[in-house]
Amino acid sequence: MFLMEIVPEARIIFELDMNGQMYEFPSVVIAAESNGILTEPIRIGEKVLSFENSSVKVNLIMNRADKPPFVWRGVGITTISGKGGTKYKVIAAGKGVQVNRRNAFRLFIGMRGVVQIGANKKALEIIVKDVSDTGFSFVSDLDYDNAENTPIRLVFTDLSQNFSLIGLIVRKVVIDEKK
C-alpha cells in the first residue's frame, strides 16, 4: 500500500526514534496528495513539533481493525503553515509493509472468563480476546482507572481444561464507548 492510498480521517501513529528511545504520537490524515499525505501535526503544549534539521527517525503506522498494521519506515516530514493552519506533509520512498508488532502469534479465543485486577479484588466477568507467548488481551464492560502496571490474573475454561494466566496490564484501549 502506498502512503497516498490512506483515506482522509484515518488515524495514524508517528513512531519517533530519538537516540534509541521510542515515542508514539497519534495523528489524523487530512488529505492524500500525489506523492504523500497531509496530517495533523504533533503538538506538545501549544507548540508544533518540527522535523526540520532533525536527527529523529520517523516511522508512520496505520493500524487496521483485525488486520496487521502497515508501517512506512523512514518517512520524510515537512511542516506546512498557511491559511488552513499548520499541517505535516509526509512522504515515503516506497510502499508500506504489513508487520506483526508483537513478534508472537496471537491465538483468538473469544470465550467468557473472569479477571482479577490487583490484589484482594473481586473477580469480574470478561471476554478473553486472545493469547500468545508474550501476553493476552481481554474485553471488559468496565473502565479501570490507572490500570497500567497493575497485576492481573485471568481464568477461562476451554475443552474442560481450566487456564490461569498471570501478568501485568501494559496498555488499555477503548474499543467503543462501552468496552
mmCIF file of C-alpha atoms in Angstrom:
data_model
loop_
_atom_site.group_PDB
_atom_site.id
_atom_site.type_symbol
_atom_site.label_atom_id
_atom_site.label_comp_id
_atom_site.label_asym_id
_atom_site.label_seq_id
_atom_site.Cartn_x
_atom_site.Cartn_y
_atom_site.Cartn_z
ATOM 1 C CA MET A 1 0.000 0.000 0.000
ATOM 2 C CA PHE A 2 1.315 3.410 -0.947
ATOM 3 C CA LEU A 3 1.100 6.271 1.541
ATOM 4 C CA MET A 4 -1.260 8.285 -0.660
ATOM 5 C CA GLU A 5 -3.790 5.414 -0.553
ATOM 6 C CA ILE A 6 -4.589 6.191 3.085
ATOM 7 C CA VAL A 7 -8.041 7.748 3.247
ATOM 8 C CA PRO A 8 -8.717 11.134 4.881
ATOM 9 C CA GLU A 9 -9.645 10.974 8.591
ATOM 10 C CA ALA A 10 -7.709 7.710 9.033
ATOM 11 C CA ARG A 11 -5.974 7.505 12.390
ATOM 12 C CA ILE A 12 -2.222 7.055 12.217
ATOM 13 C CA ILE A 13 0.701 6.953 14.626
ATOM 14 C CA PHE A 14 4.056 8.676 14.253
ATOM 15 C CA GLU A 15 6.740 6.480 15.814
ATOM 16 C CA LEU A 16 9.810 8.551 16.689
ATOM 17 C CA ASP A 17 13.238 7.104 17.425
ATOM 18 C CA MET A 18 15.251 9.681 19.379
ATOM 19 C CA ASN A 19 18.660 8.282 20.283
ATOM 20 C CA GLY A 20 17.246 4.802 20.848
ATOM 21 C CA GLN A 21 14.203 5.997 22.819
ATOM 22 C CA MET A 22 10.909 5.220 21.064
ATOM 23 C CA TYR A 23 7.901 7.548 21.280
ATOM 24 C CA GLU A 24 4.479 7.240 19.656
ATOM 25 C CA PHE A 25 2.199 10.158 18.818
ATOM 26 C CA PRO A 26 -1.287 9.747 17.317
ATOM 27 C CA SER A 27 -2.439 11.888 14.418
ATOM 28 C CA VAL A 28 -5.102 12.009 11.707
ATOM 29 C CA VAL A 29 -4.788 12.120 7.923
ATOM 30 C CA ILE A 30 -6.239 15.324 6.464
ATOM 31 C CA ALA A 31 -5.830 14.566 2.751
ATOM 32 C CA ALA A 32 -3.935 12.422 0.279
ATOM 33 C CA GLU A 33 -1.752 14.029 -2.384
ATOM 34 C CA SER A 34 0.019 12.666 -5.443
ATOM 35 C CA ASN A 35 3.239 11.911 -3.579
ATOM 36 C CA GLY A 36 2.180 11.667 0.074
ATOM 37 C CA ILE A 37 -0.343 12.766 2.667
ATOM 38 C CA LEU A 38 -1.193 15.784 4.800
ATOM 39 C CA THR A 39 -1.708 15.117 8.521
ATOM 40 C CA GLU A 40 -2.491 16.894 11.731
ATOM 41 C CA PRO A 41 0.764 17.952 13.434
ATOM 42 C CA ILE A 42 2.113 16.694 16.746
ATOM 43 C CA ARG A 43 1.510 19.333 19.395
ATOM 44 C CA ILE A 44 3.413 19.472 22.648
ATOM 45 C CA GLY A 45 1.642 22.039 24.739
ATOM 46 C CA GLU A 46 0.928 24.900 22.353
ATOM 47 C CA LYS A 47 3.937 24.193 20.116
ATOM 48 C CA VAL A 48 4.065 22.087 16.954
ATOM 49 C CA LEU A 49 6.903 19.570 16.848
ATOM 50 C CA SER A 50 9.167 20.373 13.896
ATOM 51 C CA PHE A 51 11.283 17.852 12.000
ATOM 52 C CA GLU A 52 13.392 20.411 10.154
ATOM 53 C CA ASN A 53 17.133 19.726 10.677
ATOM 54 C CA SER A 54 16.237 16.820 12.928
ATOM 55 C CA SER A 55 18.155 13.612 13.515
ATOM 56 C CA VAL A 56 14.954 11.887 14.662
ATOM 57 C CA LYS A 57 13.980 8.792 12.669
ATOM 58 C CA VAL A 58 10.246 8.624 11.988
ATOM 59 C CA ASN A 59 8.026 5.707 11.005
ATOM 60 C CA LEU A 60 4.348 6.064 10.195
ATOM 61 C CA ILE A 61 1.978 3.335 11.415
ATOM 62 C CA MET A 62 -1.589 2.756 10.277
ATOM 63 C CA ASN A 63 -3.458 0.283 12.495
ATOM 64 C CA ARG A 64 -6.323 -1.647 10.967
ATOM 65 C CA ALA A 65 -9.160 -3.489 12.687
ATOM 66 C CA ASP A 66 -8.481 -7.242 12.873
ATOM 67 C CA LYS A 67 -5.518 -6.990 10.473
ATOM 68 C CA PRO A 68 -1.799 -6.360 10.910
ATOM 69 C CA PRO A 69 -0.803 -2.686 10.761
ATOM 70 C CA PHE A 70 1.014 -1.101 7.826
ATOM 71 C CA VAL A 71 4.330 0.637 8.547
ATOM 72 C CA TRP A 72 6.228 3.125 6.379
ATOM 73 C CA ARG A 73 9.808 3.344 7.650
ATOM 74 C CA GLY A 74 11.931 6.480 7.485
ATOM 75 C CA VAL A 75 9.233 8.858 6.267
ATOM 76 C CA GLY A 76 10.061 12.467 5.460
ATOM 77 C CA ILE A 77 8.058 15.178 7.199
ATOM 78 C CA THR A 78 7.800 18.838 6.289
ATOM 79 C CA THR A 79 5.843 21.347 8.374
ATOM 80 C CA ILE A 80 3.464 23.497 6.307
ATOM 81 C CA SER A 81 1.843 26.646 7.717
ATOM 82 C CA GLY A 82 -0.876 28.517 5.877
ATOM 83 C CA LYS A 83 -4.442 29.780 5.963
ATOM 84 C CA GLY A 84 -5.758 26.345 6.932
ATOM 85 C CA GLY A 85 -3.407 26.126 9.897
ATOM 86 C CA THR A 86 -0.322 24.017 10.431
ATOM 87 C CA LYS A 87 -0.040 20.580 8.815
ATOM 88 C CA TYR A 88 2.591 17.956 8.107
ATOM 89 C CA LYS A 89 3.381 16.881 4.569
ATOM 90 C CA VAL A 90 4.517 13.247 4.855
ATOM 91 C CA ILE A 91 6.297 11.378 2.065
ATOM 92 C CA ALA A 92 7.641 7.838 1.847
ATOM 93 C CA ALA A 93 10.141 6.253 -0.520
ATOM 94 C CA GLY A 94 8.037 3.153 -1.204
ATOM 95 C CA LYS A 95 5.147 1.006 -0.108
ATOM 96 C CA GLY A 96 4.256 0.371 3.494
ATOM 97 C CA VAL A 97 4.643 -3.173 4.766
ATOM 98 C CA GLN A 98 2.367 -5.215 6.998
ATOM 99 C CA VAL A 99 4.040 -6.046 10.280
ATOM 100 C CA ASN A 100 3.321 -8.101 13.353
ATOM 101 C CA ARG A 101 4.421 -5.729 16.109
ATOM 102 C CA ARG A 102 4.104 -8.344 18.836
ATOM 103 C CA ASN A 103 6.658 -10.841 17.464
ATOM 104 C CA ALA A 104 4.403 -13.647 18.713
ATOM 105 C CA PHE A 105 1.405 -15.326 17.095
ATOM 106 C CA ARG A 106 -1.859 -14.394 18.825
ATOM 107 C CA LEU A 107 -4.476 -17.130 19.073
ATOM 108 C CA PHE A 108 -8.048 -15.800 19.060
ATOM 109 C CA ILE A 109 -10.066 -17.220 21.977
ATOM 110 C CA GLY A 110 -13.349 -15.251 22.141
ATOM 111 C CA MET A 111 -14.594 -17.023 25.288
ATOM 112 C CA ARG A 112 -16.001 -15.908 28.621
ATOM 113 C CA GLY A 113 -13.644 -15.761 31.551
ATOM 114 C CA VAL A 114 -13.011 -13.951 34.795
ATOM 115 C CA VAL A 115 -10.289 -11.493 35.683
ATOM 116 C CA GLN A 116 -8.958 -10.198 38.961
ATOM 117 C CA ILE A 117 -7.193 -6.861 38.608
ATOM 118 C CA GLY A 118 -4.950 -6.035 41.547
ATOM 119 C CA ALA A 119 -4.588 -7.871 44.847
ATOM 120 C CA ASN A 120 -7.617 -8.694 47.009
ATOM 121 C CA LYS A 121 -10.100 -7.530 44.382
ATOM 122 C CA LYS A 122 -13.338 -9.171 43.272
ATOM 123 C CA ALA A 123 -13.182 -11.237 40.070
ATOM 124 C CA LEU A 124 -15.102 -9.721 37.144
ATOM 125 C CA GLU A 125 -16.593 -11.364 34.065
ATOM 126 C CA ILE A 126 -14.846 -10.553 30.783
ATOM 127 C CA ILE A 127 -14.301 -11.938 27.281
ATOM 128 C CA VAL A 128 -10.843 -13.388 26.628
ATOM 129 C CA LYS A 129 -9.880 -11.925 23.251
ATOM 130 C CA ASP A 130 -6.576 -13.667 22.502
ATOM 131 C CA VAL A 131 -3.441 -15.230 23.989
ATOM 132 C CA SER A 132 0.170 -15.600 22.860
ATOM 133 C CA ASP A 133 3.625 -16.490 24.192
ATOM 134 C CA THR A 134 4.114 -12.872 25.252
ATOM 135 C CA GLY A 135 0.721 -11.805 26.532
ATOM 136 C CA PHE A 136 -3.052 -11.891 26.428
ATOM 137 C CA SER A 137 -5.920 -9.476 25.958
ATOM 138 C CA PHE A 138 -9.476 -9.290 27.180
ATOM 139 C CA VAL A 139 -12.560 -7.119 26.723
ATOM 140 C CA SER A 140 -14.479 -5.653 29.641
ATOM 141 C CA ASP A 141 -17.611 -3.563 30.075
ATOM 142 C CA LEU A 142 -15.914 -1.672 32.927
ATOM 143 C CA ASP A 143 -13.259 1.016 32.612
ATOM 144 C CA TYR A 144 -10.350 0.611 35.010
ATOM 145 C CA ASP A 145 -8.653 3.857 36.019
ATOM 146 C CA ASN A 146 -4.866 3.782 36.403
ATOM 147 C CA ALA A 147 -4.765 0.117 35.350
ATOM 148 C CA GLU A 148 -1.314 0.166 33.745
ATOM 149 C CA ASN A 149 1.350 -1.842 35.640
ATOM 150 C CA THR A 150 -1.341 -3.474 37.798
ATOM 151 C CA PRO A 151 -1.026 -7.233 38.427
ATOM 152 C CA ILE A 152 -3.754 -9.319 36.823
ATOM 153 C CA ARG A 153 -4.997 -12.906 36.925
ATOM 154 C CA LEU A 154 -7.247 -14.184 34.144
ATOM 155 C CA VAL A 155 -9.029 -17.565 34.228
ATOM 156 C CA PHE A 156 -11.063 -19.276 31.498
ATOM 157 C CA THR A 157 -12.155 -22.823 30.584
ATOM 158 C CA ASP A 158 -11.775 -24.429 27.161
ATOM 159 C CA LEU A 159 -12.473 -28.101 26.337
ATOM 160 C CA SER A 160 -12.968 -28.871 30.038
ATOM 161 C CA GLN A 161 -9.476 -27.518 30.776
ATOM 162 C CA ASN A 162 -9.001 -24.553 33.123
ATOM 163 C CA PHE A 163 -6.429 -21.952 32.097
ATOM 164 C CA SER A 164 -4.997 -19.438 34.557
ATOM 165 C CA LEU A 165 -2.861 -16.591 33.201
ATOM 166 C CA ILE A 166 -0.949 -14.059 35.283
ATOM 167 C CA GLY A 167 0.623 -10.817 34.104
ATOM 168 C CA LEU A 168 0.727 -7.035 34.287
ATOM 169 C CA ILE A 169 -1.536 -4.661 32.401
ATOM 170 C CA VAL A 170 0.643 -2.806 29.902
ATOM 171 C CA ARG A 171 -1.990 -0.995 27.864
ATOM 172 C CA LYS A 172 -5.686 -0.096 27.887
ATOM 173 C CA VAL A 173 -7.546 0.640 24.646
ATOM 174 C CA VAL A 174 -11.106 1.930 24.287
ATOM 175 C CA ILE A 175 -12.933 -0.153 21.676
ATOM 176 C CA ASP A 176 -16.223 1.747 21.849
ATOM 177 C CA GLU A 177 -17.979 3.819 24.491
ATOM 178 C CA LYS A 178 -18.941 0.712 26.487
ATOM 179 C CA LYS A 179 -15.866 -1.549 26.094
#
